[in-house]
Amino acid sequence: MRWFGGCAPAPGTRPVMPMGARLLWSDPPVWMVGAWPDRLVRSVDGGGARIAVFGSCSASAEDVARFLTVDDLSAAVDGWAGSFTVVRVTGDGVVEVIADAAHACPVYTARFSGGVVWGSSSRALSGLVGGGVDADWLAAFLSDKRTVLSGRSAWEGVVPVPAGHWLIMRPGGGASVRPWWTPRLRSYTEAVPLVRRALLDGVRARAEGVAVSSDVAGMDSTTAAVIALRYGPVLGMTVHPEGVSEGGDVRYARALDLPGLTHTLFPLRSEHLPFSPADEPLSATDEPAPSSVSWAMLSAQLRAVADAGSVCHLTGDGGDNLFLSPPTHLADLVRRGRLLRMVGDAQAWARLRKVSPWPLVAAALRQDGGQLARPWLSRPPWLLTTVPALRVDASADAGLVAGVRGAARRAYADSQLTDAFGLELQNPYFDGAVLDAVASVPSWERFSVYRCKPLLVDAVGDLLPELHRRRVTKGVFAEDFHRGIRVNLRRLLSMAGGRLADLGLVDPLPLRAAIHGAALGAKTVWPPLLSALAAEMWLEVVETTPPVTWVSIEEGIG
């Protein structure tokens, strides 16, 4: 698995490093683990300081060098596109780490007797401080994966650096964090070109000069593929149910006839159904990966594009989080006294979904952002532990930022799975620059029941054929999940009484009842059920995978 990190040793102690790491700098140590191509890590020395950028970034080496000695290192992050982490070591031994605004490149810290270690893998750091899973974090994940406990990771003793924050570690083992990014306000017309620039530059940072593949399905992935074509050929892949080779995503994919695009269909066969065992085993990741339950399909798809020579695979993940807003803006309108607009938007949303508008109006009046965003959410009946009440901010902007950050962090676990193929799984919609541009637009201007993803279409729609610009639907695979449950029913029922039950987190009886219901085709609230099954799969893998071994710098070099 590819990750990076470093150590700020306590006085009188020798710094440590993970076994098998390669030192980028030795004093204080900064290391890399796994394969890091030059385009994903660039470092510059000069003026008594050293600076490195890890990840996909639009900045050149000259751009990076300009920030060797500036006081405000966060100014660098604010002007570059991509998903990346900036690390600087000054002449007096101070280590600064700039965490990206969207949480697409997580950073963690852990304290031990020898000082502070930091890095981009919470599981790796846990090997130094005990290696135990944080049961409270896991319980919160099972309750609602989108609002896990603040300041906690999936591992005991390992603390996330908050997204959009600046980690500063001084000689002697002291560490502090402070925010560097907050949403700013712009008009819609000001934000549109910024969204365009962030997406174009973010895709370029990933696609230029390498073999690229891309999902070609909904509007988001298709847009990423079309942008990548500006910088070289693209292998486009569309997943579809076996025997259904017309309509849906396939129709739109076949209509995308552009120079440089080679298109291939990937039929979803019975062995690819959700919950099916995969030829490629799951890897130990920092937390339960969203694709764990569909790993049979995703791993086969990734194997196909890797065998075709792809180095970078683009997805449209994050596009819905950014551009397909639930009616959370209704609470913002109430706060501003715009009650007529609030009622009008609530009625339009309700007509579109054939529901009553009055629950929306009531939620807006009592400033219940959670109810506006996800009215179906309730405590899973199989969850045994008491989860602390998590505050849900009524602000649509806060909900947007929190939703993107949570999804981006979880997607990072998917990218860790992809490392097994020597392939980069890249999600340009989770870039901090994209989030900054979108979140700056007033919430009621981001929302529309009359146009699909208006901000995205206005920013880059001219790059798409007319058919795709006007698309308002996306592929739905719910029936495949029901079939996958039926085919793998015995295995899933066994999992319901597995490690989560042993930890006292779930009651197997109601969990098995939910699995049976889904197998029979009953209407299913999928998110909590998928979270439980993904967590069970994750526990099995991490409990059977040895923790990362840590050694002193001398041993590691020797």
CSV table of C-alpha atoms in Angstrom, one decimal, residues 112-547:
chain,number,residue,atom,x,y,z
A,112,PHE,CA,3.9,7.5,21.7
A,113,SER,CA,6.8,7.6,24.1
A,114,GLY,CA,9.1,8.6,21.4
A,115,GLY,CA,7.2,11.7,20.2
A,116,VAL,CA,4.7,12.1,17.4
A,117,VAL,CA,4.3,10.2,14.2
A,118,TRP,CA,2.1,11.4,11.4
A,119,GLY,CA,1.1,9.9,8.1
A,120,SER,CA,-1.5,9.2,5.4
A,121,SER,CA,-2.5,5.8,6.7
A,122,SER,CA,-4.2,5.4,10.1
A,123,ARG,CA,-3.9,1.7,10.1
A,124,ALA,CA,-0.1,2.0,9.6
A,125,LEU,CA,0.2,4.4,12.5
A,126,SER,CA,-1.8,2.1,14.7
A,127,GLY,CA,0.9,-0.5,14.5
A,128,LEU,CA,3.0,1.8,16.7
A,129,VAL,CA,0.4,2.5,19.3
A,130,GLY,CA,-1.3,-0.8,19.9
A,131,GLY,CA,-3.2,-1.6,16.7
A,132,GLY,CA,-6.6,-1.8,18.2
A,133,VAL,CA,-9.9,-0.9,16.4
A,134,ASP,CA,-11.8,1.9,18.0
A,135,ALA,CA,-15.1,0.3,18.9
A,136,ASP,CA,-16.8,3.7,19.5
A,137,TRP,CA,-15.8,4.9,16.1
A,138,LEU,CA,-17.1,1.7,14.5
A,139,ALA,CA,-20.4,2.0,16.4
A,140,ALA,CA,-20.9,5.5,15.0
A,141,PHE,CA,-20.0,4.3,11.5
A,142,LEU,CA,-22.7,1.6,11.8
A,143,SER,CA,-25.2,4.2,13.0
A,144,ASP,CA,-24.5,6.6,10.2
A,145,LYS,CA,-21.3,6.4,8.2
A,146,ARG,CA,-21.6,10.0,7.0
A,147,THR,CA,-21.3,11.5,10.5
A,148,VAL,CA,-18.6,9.4,12.3
A,149,LEU,CA,-17.1,10.7,15.6
A,150,SER,CA,-15.2,13.9,15.2
A,151,GLY,CA,-11.5,13.7,16.2
A,152,ARG,CA,-11.5,9.9,16.0
A,153,SER,CA,-10.3,7.4,13.5
A,154,ALA,CA,-11.1,3.7,13.1
A,155,TRP,CA,-8.0,3.0,15.2
A,156,GLU,CA,-7.4,3.6,18.9
A,157,GLY,CA,-4.8,6.3,19.6
A,158,VAL,CA,-4.7,7.5,16.0
A,159,VAL,CA,-6.2,11.0,15.5
A,160,PRO,CA,-7.2,12.6,12.1
A,161,VAL,CA,-5.9,16.0,11.2
A,162,PRO,CA,-9.1,17.9,10.4
A,163,ALA,CA,-9.6,18.6,6.7
A,164,GLY,CA,-8.6,22.1,5.8
A,165,HIS,CA,-6.2,22.3,8.7
A,166,TRP,CA,-2.5,23.0,9.1
A,167,LEU,CA,-0.5,20.6,11.3
A,168,ILE,CA,2.6,22.1,12.9
A,169,MET,CA,5.2,19.9,14.8
A,170,ARG,CA,8.1,21.6,16.6
A,171,PRO,CA,11.3,20.0,17.8
A,172,GLY,CA,10.7,18.4,21.1
A,173,GLY,CA,7.5,16.6,20.1
A,174,GLY,CA,5.0,19.4,20.4
A,175,ALA,CA,2.2,19.4,17.8
A,176,SER,CA,-0.7,21.8,17.1
A,177,VAL,CA,-3.3,22.3,14.3
A,178,ARG,CA,-5.1,25.4,13.0
A,179,PRO,CA,-7.6,25.9,10.2
A,180,TRP,CA,-6.4,27.3,6.9
A,181,TRP,CA,-9.6,26.9,4.8
A,182,THR,CA,-13.1,28.1,5.3
A,183,PRO,CA,-15.8,28.5,2.6
A,184,ARG,CA,-16.0,32.0,1.1
A,185,LEU,CA,-18.9,33.7,-0.6
A,186,ARG,CA,-19.0,34.3,-4.3
A,187,SER,CA,-21.8,34.9,-6.8
A,188,TYR,CA,-22.9,32.2,-9.2
A,189,THR,CA,-21.3,33.9,-12.1
A,190,GLU,CA,-18.0,34.2,-10.3
A,191,ALA,CA,-18.0,30.6,-9.2
A,192,VAL,CA,-18.8,29.0,-12.6
A,193,PRO,CA,-15.3,29.7,-14.2
A,194,LEU,CA,-13.6,28.6,-11.0
A,195,VAL,CA,-15.4,25.2,-11.1
A,196,ARG,CA,-14.3,24.8,-14.7
A,197,ARG,CA,-10.7,25.7,-14.0
A,198,ALA,CA,-10.5,23.4,-11.0
A,199,LEU,CA,-11.9,20.4,-12.9
A,200,LEU,CA,-9.8,20.9,-16.0
A,201,ASP,CA,-6.6,21.5,-14.1
A,202,GLY,CA,-7.4,18.7,-11.6
A,203,VAL,CA,-7.9,16.2,-14.4
A,204,ARG,CA,-4.9,17.4,-16.2
A,205,ALA,CA,-2.7,16.9,-13.1
A,206,ARG,CA,-3.8,13.2,-13.2
A,207,ALA,CA,-4.1,12.4,-17.0
A,208,GLU,CA,-1.2,14.3,-18.7
A,209,GLY,CA,1.5,12.0,-19.9
A,210,VAL,CA,0.1,8.7,-18.6
A,211,ALA,CA,-2.2,5.9,-19.8
A,212,VAL,CA,-5.7,6.8,-18.6
A,213,SER,CA,-9.0,4.9,-18.3
A,214,SER,CA,-12.3,6.2,-17.0
A,215,ASP,CA,-15.7,5.2,-16.1
A,216,VAL,CA,-18.2,6.3,-18.7
A,217,ALA,CA,-21.6,6.1,-17.1
A,218,GLY,CA,-23.4,9.1,-15.7
A,219,MET,CA,-22.8,12.8,-16.3
A,220,ASP,CA,-19.9,13.1,-13.8
A,221,SER,CA,-17.7,10.2,-15.0
A,222,THR,CA,-18.4,11.1,-18.6
A,223,THR,CA,-17.3,14.7,-18.0
A,224,ALA,CA,-14.1,13.5,-16.4
A,225,ALA,CA,-13.4,11.3,-19.4
A,226,VAL,CA,-14.1,14.1,-21.9
A,227,ILE,CA,-11.8,16.4,-20.0
A,228,ALA,CA,-9.0,13.8,-19.9
A,229,LEU,CA,-9.3,13.5,-23.7
A,230,ARG,CA,-7.8,17.0,-23.9
A,231,TYR,CA,-4.5,15.5,-22.7
A,232,GLY,CA,-4.3,12.1,-24.4
A,233,PRO,CA,-6.3,8.9,-25.4
A,234,VAL,CA,-8.7,7.4,-22.9
A,235,LEU,CA,-10.0,3.9,-22.4
A,236,GLY,CA,-13.7,4.4,-21.4
A,237,MET,CA,-15.5,1.6,-19.6
A,238,THR,CA,-19.2,1.2,-19.0
A,239,VAL,CA,-20.6,-1.4,-16.6
A,240,HIS,CA,-24.0,-2.8,-17.5
A,241,PRO,CA,-26.1,-5.8,-16.4
A,242,GLU,CA,-25.4,-8.9,-18.5
A,243,GLY,CA,-27.9,-9.2,-21.3
A,244,VAL,CA,-28.9,-5.5,-21.1
A,245,SER,CA,-26.8,-3.8,-23.8
A,246,GLU,CA,-29.2,-1.1,-24.8
A,247,GLY,CA,-30.6,1.9,-23.0
A,248,GLY,CA,-29.4,3.5,-19.7
A,249,ASP,CA,-25.7,4.2,-19.4
A,250,VAL,CA,-24.9,2.1,-22.5
A,251,ARG,CA,-27.0,4.4,-24.7
A,252,TYR,CA,-25.2,7.5,-23.5
A,253,ALA,CA,-21.8,5.8,-23.6
A,254,ARG,CA,-22.3,4.7,-27.3
A,255,ALA,CA,-23.3,8.2,-28.2
A,256,LEU,CA,-20.0,9.5,-26.9
A,257,ASP,CA,-18.1,9.2,-30.2
A,258,LEU,CA,-15.0,11.4,-29.7
A,259,PRO,CA,-11.5,11.2,-31.1
A,260,GLY,CA,-9.1,9.4,-28.8
A,261,LEU,CA,-11.8,7.6,-26.8
A,262,THR,CA,-11.7,3.8,-27.0
A,263,HIS,CA,-14.9,2.5,-25.5
A,264,THR,CA,-15.5,-0.9,-24.0
A,265,LEU,CA,-18.5,-2.5,-22.2
A,266,PHE,CA,-18.1,-4.5,-19.0
A,267,PRO,CA,-21.1,-6.9,-18.5
A,268,LEU,CA,-22.0,-7.5,-14.9
A,269,ARG,CA,-22.2,-11.3,-14.7
A,270,SER,CA,-23.4,-13.4,-11.8
A,271,GLU,CA,-19.9,-13.8,-10.4
A,272,HIS,CA,-19.7,-9.9,-10.2
A,273,LEU,CA,-22.9,-9.5,-8.2
A,274,PRO,CA,-22.6,-7.5,-4.9
A,275,PHE,CA,-21.5,-9.5,-1.9
A,276,SER,CA,-19.9,-12.2,-4.1
A,277,PRO,CA,-16.4,-13.5,-3.3
A,278,ALA,CA,-13.8,-11.9,-5.5
A,279,ASP,CA,-10.7,-13.4,-7.2
A,280,GLU,CA,-8.7,-10.6,-5.8
A,281,PRO,CA,-8.9,-10.6,-2.0
A,282,LEU,CA,-9.7,-7.4,-0.1
A,283,SER,CA,-6.7,-5.6,1.3
A,284,ALA,CA,-6.4,-4.1,4.8
A,285,THR,CA,-7.5,-0.5,4.6
A,286,ASP,CA,-7.8,2.4,7.0
A,287,GLU,CA,-11.5,1.9,7.4
A,288,PRO,CA,-14.3,-0.1,5.7
A,289,ALA,CA,-14.1,0.7,2.0
A,290,PRO,CA,-17.4,1.6,0.2
A,291,SER,CA,-16.6,-0.9,-2.5
A,292,SER,CA,-16.1,-3.8,-0.1
A,293,VAL,CA,-19.6,-5.2,-0.8
A,294,SER,CA,-19.1,-4.8,-4.6
A,295,TRP,CA,-15.5,-5.8,-4.8
A,296,ALA,CA,-16.1,-8.7,-7.1
A,297,MET,CA,-17.3,-6.3,-9.8
A,298,LEU,CA,-14.9,-3.4,-9.1
A,299,SER,CA,-11.8,-5.6,-8.9
A,300,ALA,CA,-12.7,-7.3,-12.2
A,301,GLN,CA,-13.2,-4.0,-13.8
A,302,LEU,CA,-9.9,-2.6,-12.4
A,303,ARG,CA,-8.1,-5.8,-13.5
A,304,ALA,CA,-9.4,-5.3,-17.0
A,305,VAL,CA,-8.2,-1.7,-17.4
A,306,ALA,CA,-4.9,-2.5,-15.7
A,307,ASP,CA,-4.3,-5.3,-18.1
A,308,ALA,CA,-5.1,-2.9,-20.9
A,309,GLY,CA,-2.2,-0.7,-19.8
A,310,SER,CA,-4.0,1.9,-17.7
A,311,VAL,CA,-2.1,3.7,-15.0
A,312,CYS,CA,-4.7,6.1,-13.8
A,313,HIS,CA,-8.4,5.3,-13.6
A,314,LEU,CA,-10.9,8.2,-13.3
A,315,THR,CA,-14.3,8.0,-11.6
A,316,GLY,CA,-17.2,10.4,-11.2
A,317,ASP,CA,-17.4,9.8,-7.4
A,318,GLY,CA,-18.2,13.0,-5.6
A,319,GLY,CA,-20.2,14.6,-8.4
A,320,ASP,CA,-23.5,13.8,-6.8
A,321,ASN,CA,-22.3,15.1,-3.4
A,322,LEU,CA,-21.3,18.4,-5.0
A,323,PHE,CA,-23.9,19.1,-7.7
A,324,LEU,CA,-27.1,17.1,-6.8
A,325,SER,CA,-28.2,19.0,-3.7
A,326,PRO,CA,-31.0,17.8,-1.4
A,327,PRO,CA,-33.3,20.6,-0.3
A,328,THR,CA,-31.2,21.6,2.7
A,329,HIS,CA,-31.2,25.2,1.4
A,330,LEU,CA,-34.8,25.5,2.7
A,331,ALA,CA,-33.5,26.1,6.2
A,332,ASP,CA,-31.1,28.8,4.9
A,333,LEU,CA,-34.1,30.5,3.2
A,334,VAL,CA,-36.0,30.5,6.5
A,335,ARG,CA,-33.1,32.1,8.3
A,336,ARG,CA,-33.1,34.9,5.8
A,337,GLY,CA,-36.9,35.4,6.0
A,338,ARG,CA,-37.5,34.2,2.5
A,339,LEU,CA,-40.5,32.1,3.4
A,340,LEU,CA,-42.4,32.4,0.1
A,341,ARG,CA,-39.3,31.1,-1.8
A,342,MET,CA,-38.9,28.3,0.8
A,343,VAL,CA,-42.5,27.1,0.4
A,344,GLY,CA,-42.3,27.3,-3.4
A,345,ASP,CA,-39.1,25.2,-3.5
A,346,ALA,CA,-40.5,22.7,-1.1
A,347,GLN,CA,-43.6,22.3,-3.3
A,348,ALA,CA,-41.5,21.9,-6.4
A,349,TRP,CA,-39.3,19.3,-4.8
A,350,ALA,CA,-42.4,17.4,-3.4
A,351,ARG,CA,-44.1,17.4,-6.9
A,352,LEU,CA,-41.0,16.0,-8.5
A,353,ARG,CA,-40.9,13.1,-5.9
A,354,LYS,CA,-44.7,12.7,-5.5
A,355,VAL,CA,-44.6,13.4,-1.8
A,356,SER,CA,-46.2,15.9,0.5
A,357,PRO,CA,-44.3,19.2,0.9
A,358,TRP,CA,-45.3,19.8,4.5
A,359,PRO,CA,-42.7,17.6,6.2
A,360,LEU,CA,-40.1,19.6,4.3
A,361,VAL,CA,-41.6,22.9,5.3
A,362,ALA,CA,-41.8,21.8,9.0
A,363,ALA,CA,-38.1,20.6,8.9
A,364,ALA,CA,-37.0,23.9,7.4
A,365,LEU,CA,-38.9,25.9,10.1
A,366,ARG,CA,-37.3,24.0,12.9
A,367,GLN,CA,-33.8,24.2,11.2
A,368,ASP,CA,-33.5,20.4,10.9
A,369,GLY,CA,-30.8,19.9,8.3
A,370,GLY,CA,-30.5,16.2,8.9
A,371,GLN,CA,-34.2,15.6,8.1
A,372,LEU,CA,-34.0,17.8,5.0
A,373,ALA,CA,-30.9,15.9,3.7
A,374,ARG,CA,-31.9,12.3,4.6
A,375,PRO,CA,-35.5,11.9,5.8
A,376,TRP,CA,-35.2,8.1,5.7
A,377,LEU,CA,-32.4,8.0,8.2
A,378,SER,CA,-33.1,6.2,11.5
A,379,ARG,CA,-31.2,4.1,14.0
A,380,PRO,CA,-30.5,0.6,12.6
A,381,PRO,CA,-32.6,-1.9,14.6
A,382,TRP,CA,-29.6,-4.2,14.9
A,383,LEU,CA,-27.3,-1.7,16.5
A,384,LEU,CA,-26.8,-2.5,20.2
A,385,THR,CA,-24.5,0.2,21.5
A,386,THR,CA,-25.5,3.8,22.4
A,387,VAL,CA,-24.0,6.3,20.0
A,388,PRO,CA,-23.4,9.8,21.2
A,389,ALA,CA,-25.8,12.3,19.6
A,390,LEU,CA,-24.0,13.9,16.7
A,391,ARG,CA,-24.9,17.5,15.8
A,392,VAL,CA,-26.1,18.1,12.3
A,393,ASP,CA,-25.7,21.7,11.3
A,394,ALA,CA,-28.8,23.1,9.7
A,395,SER,CA,-26.7,25.1,7.2
A,396,ALA,CA,-26.7,23.7,3.7
A,397,ASP,CA,-23.1,24.9,3.2
A,398,ALA,CA,-22.0,23.0,6.3
A,399,GLY,CA,-23.9,19.9,5.2
A,400,LEU,CA,-22.3,20.1,1.7
A,401,VAL,CA,-18.8,20.4,3.1
A,402,ALA,CA,-19.3,17.6,5.7
A,403,GLY,CA,-20.9,15.3,3.1
A,404,VAL,CA,-18.1,15.8,0.6
A,405,ARG,CA,-15.4,15.3,3.2
A,406,GLY,CA,-17.0,12.1,4.5
A,407,ALA,CA,-17.4,10.7,1.1
A,408,ALA,CA,-13.9,11.7,0.1
A,409,ARG,CA,-12.3,10.1,3.1
A,410,ARG,CA,-14.2,6.8,2.5
A,411,ALA,CA,-13.2,6.9,-1.1
A,412,TYR,CA,-9.6,7.0,0.0
A,413,ALA,CA,-10.1,3.5,1.4
A,414,ASP,CA,-11.2,2.4,-2.1
A,415,SER,CA,-8.0,3.8,-3.5
A,416,GLN,CA,-6.0,1.8,-1.0
A,417,LEU,CA,-7.8,-1.3,-2.4
A,418,THR,CA,-6.8,-0.3,-5.9
A,419,ASP,CA,-3.1,-0.3,-5.0
A,420,ALA,CA,-3.1,-4.1,-5.4
A,421,PHE,CA,-3.4,-3.6,-9.1
A,422,GLY,CA,-0.6,-1.0,-9.4
A,423,LEU,CA,-3.4,1.4,-10.5
A,424,GLU,CA,-4.3,4.9,-9.3
A,425,LEU,CA,-8.0,5.3,-8.6
A,426,GLN,CA,-8.5,9.0,-9.0
A,427,ASN,CA,-11.6,11.1,-8.0
A,428,PRO,CA,-11.2,14.7,-9.3
A,429,TYR,CA,-14.6,15.7,-7.9
A,430,PHE,CA,-13.1,15.4,-4.4
A,431,ASP,CA,-10.5,18.0,-5.1
A,432,GLY,CA,-10.3,20.9,-2.6
A,433,ALA,CA,-10.3,23.5,-5.3
A,434,VAL,CA,-13.6,22.1,-6.7
A,435,LEU,CA,-15.1,22.1,-3.2
A,436,ASP,CA,-14.0,25.6,-2.6
A,437,ALA,CA,-15.6,26.8,-5.8
A,438,VAL,CA,-18.9,25.0,-5.3
A,439,ALA,CA,-19.3,25.8,-1.6
A,440,SER,CA,-18.9,29.5,-2.3
A,441,VAL,CA,-22.2,29.6,-4.2
A,442,PRO,CA,-25.3,30.5,-2.1
A,443,SER,CA,-27.1,27.3,-1.4
A,444,TRP,CA,-30.4,28.3,-3.0
A,445,GLU,CA,-28.5,29.1,-6.2
A,446,ARG,CA,-27.0,25.6,-6.3
A,447,PHE,CA,-30.4,24.0,-6.0
A,448,SER,CA,-32.8,23.4,-8.9
A,449,VAL,CA,-35.6,21.0,-9.6
A,450,TYR,CA,-35.8,22.1,-13.2
A,451,ARG,CA,-32.2,21.4,-14.3
A,452,CYS,CA,-29.9,18.5,-13.5
A,453,LYS,CA,-26.6,19.7,-11.9
A,454,PRO,CA,-26.8,23.2,-13.2
A,455,LEU,CA,-23.5,24.4,-11.8
A,456,LEU,CA,-21.6,21.5,-13.4
A,457,VAL,CA,-23.4,22.0,-16.8
A,458,ASP,CA,-22.8,25.7,-16.8
A,459,ALA,CA,-19.1,25.2,-15.9
A,460,VAL,CA,-18.1,22.4,-18.4
A,461,GLY,CA,-21.3,21.4,-20.2
A,462,ASP,CA,-19.9,22.9,-23.5
A,463,LEU,CA,-17.4,20.0,-23.5
A,464,LEU,CA,-20.2,17.4,-23.7
A,465,PRO,CA,-22.4,16.5,-26.6
A,466,GLU,CA,-25.9,17.9,-26.4
A,467,LEU,CA,-27.4,14.5,-25.4
A,468,HIS,CA,-25.2,14.3,-22.4
A,469,ARG,CA,-25.8,17.9,-21.3
A,470,ARG,CA,-29.5,17.3,-21.1
A,471,ARG,CA,-29.3,13.9,-19.3
A,472,VAL,CA,-31.4,13.8,-16.1
A,473,THR,CA,-31.2,10.1,-15.3
A,474,LYS,CA,-28.4,7.7,-14.1
A,475,GLY,CA,-28.0,4.0,-14.0
A,476,VAL,CA,-29.6,2.1,-11.1
A,477,PHE,CA,-28.3,-1.2,-9.8
A,478,ALA,CA,-30.6,-1.8,-6.8
A,479,GLU,CA,-31.9,-5.0,-8.3
A,480,ASP,CA,-28.4,-6.3,-8.6
A,481,PHE,CA,-28.0,-5.8,-4.8
A,482,HIS,CA,-31.2,-7.8,-4.2
A,483,ARG,CA,-29.9,-10.6,-6.5
A,484,GLY,CA,-26.5,-10.5,-4.8
A,485,ILE,CA,-28.1,-11.0,-1.4
A,486,ARG,CA,-30.1,-13.9,-2.7
A,487,VAL,CA,-27.1,-15.6,-4.3
A,488,ASN,CA,-24.9,-15.1,-1.3
A,489,LEU,CA,-27.6,-15.5,1.4
A,490,ARG,CA,-26.0,-18.3,3.4
A,491,ARG,CA,-22.6,-16.4,3.6
A,492,LEU,CA,-24.2,-13.1,4.6
A,493,LEU,CA,-26.4,-14.7,7.3
A,494,SER,CA,-23.2,-16.2,8.8
A,495,MET,CA,-21.5,-12.8,8.7
A,496,ALA,CA,-24.4,-11.3,10.7
A,497,GLY,CA,-23.2,-13.3,13.7
A,498,GLY,CA,-19.6,-12.6,13.2
A,499,ARG,CA,-17.0,-10.2,14.6
A,500,LEU,CA,-19.4,-7.2,15.0
A,501,ALA,CA,-21.7,-9.4,17.1
A,502,ASP,CA,-18.6,-10.7,19.1
A,503,LEU,CA,-17.8,-7.0,19.9
A,504,GLY,CA,-21.3,-6.5,21.2
A,505,LEU,CA,-22.0,-3.9,18.5
A,506,VAL,CA,-24.9,-5.6,16.6
A,507,ASP,CA,-27.7,-8.0,17.4
A,508,PRO,CA,-27.6,-10.8,14.8
A,509,LEU,CA,-31.4,-11.5,14.8
A,510,PRO,CA,-32.6,-8.1,13.4
A,511,LEU,CA,-29.6,-8.0,11.1
A,512,ARG,CA,-30.4,-11.4,9.6
A,513,ALA,CA,-34.1,-10.3,9.3
A,514,ALA,CA,-33.0,-7.3,7.2
A,515,ILE,CA,-30.8,-9.5,5.1
A,516,HIS,CA,-33.7,-12.0,4.5
A,517,GLY,CA,-36.0,-9.1,3.6
A,518,ALA,CA,-33.6,-7.8,1.0
A,519,ALA,CA,-33.2,-11.3,-0.4
A,520,LEU,CA,-37.0,-11.4,-0.9
A,521,GLY,CA,-36.9,-8.1,-2.7
A,522,ALA,CA,-38.5,-6.0,0.1
A,523,LYS,CA,-38.0,-2.3,0.0
A,524,THR,CA,-34.6,-1.8,1.7
A,525,VAL,CA,-32.8,1.2,3.2
A,526,TRP,CA,-29.5,0.1,1.9
A,527,PRO,CA,-26.9,2.5,3.5
A,528,PRO,CA,-27.0,1.0,7.1
A,529,LEU,CA,-27.2,-2.5,5.8
A,530,LEU,CA,-24.2,-2.0,3.5
A,531,SER,CA,-22.3,-0.3,6.3
A,532,ALA,CA,-22.8,-3.3,8.6
A,533,LEU,CA,-21.7,-5.8,5.9
A,534,ALA,CA,-18.7,-3.7,4.8
A,535,ALA,CA,-17.6,-3.3,8.4
A,536,GLU,CA,-17.8,-7.1,9.0
A,537,MET,CA,-15.7,-7.7,5.9
A,538,TRP,CA,-13.2,-5.1,7.0
A,539,LEU,CA,-12.8,-6.6,10.5
A,540,GLU,CA,-12.1,-10.0,9.0
A,541,VAL,CA,-9.3,-8.6,6.8
A,542,VAL,CA,-7.6,-6.3,9.4
A,543,GLU,CA,-7.7,-9.0,12.1
A,544,THR,CA,-5.9,-11.4,9.8
A,545,THR,CA,-3.4,-8.9,8.4
A,546,PRO,CA,-0.2,-8.3,10.4
A,547,PRO,CA,0.2,-4.7,11.6
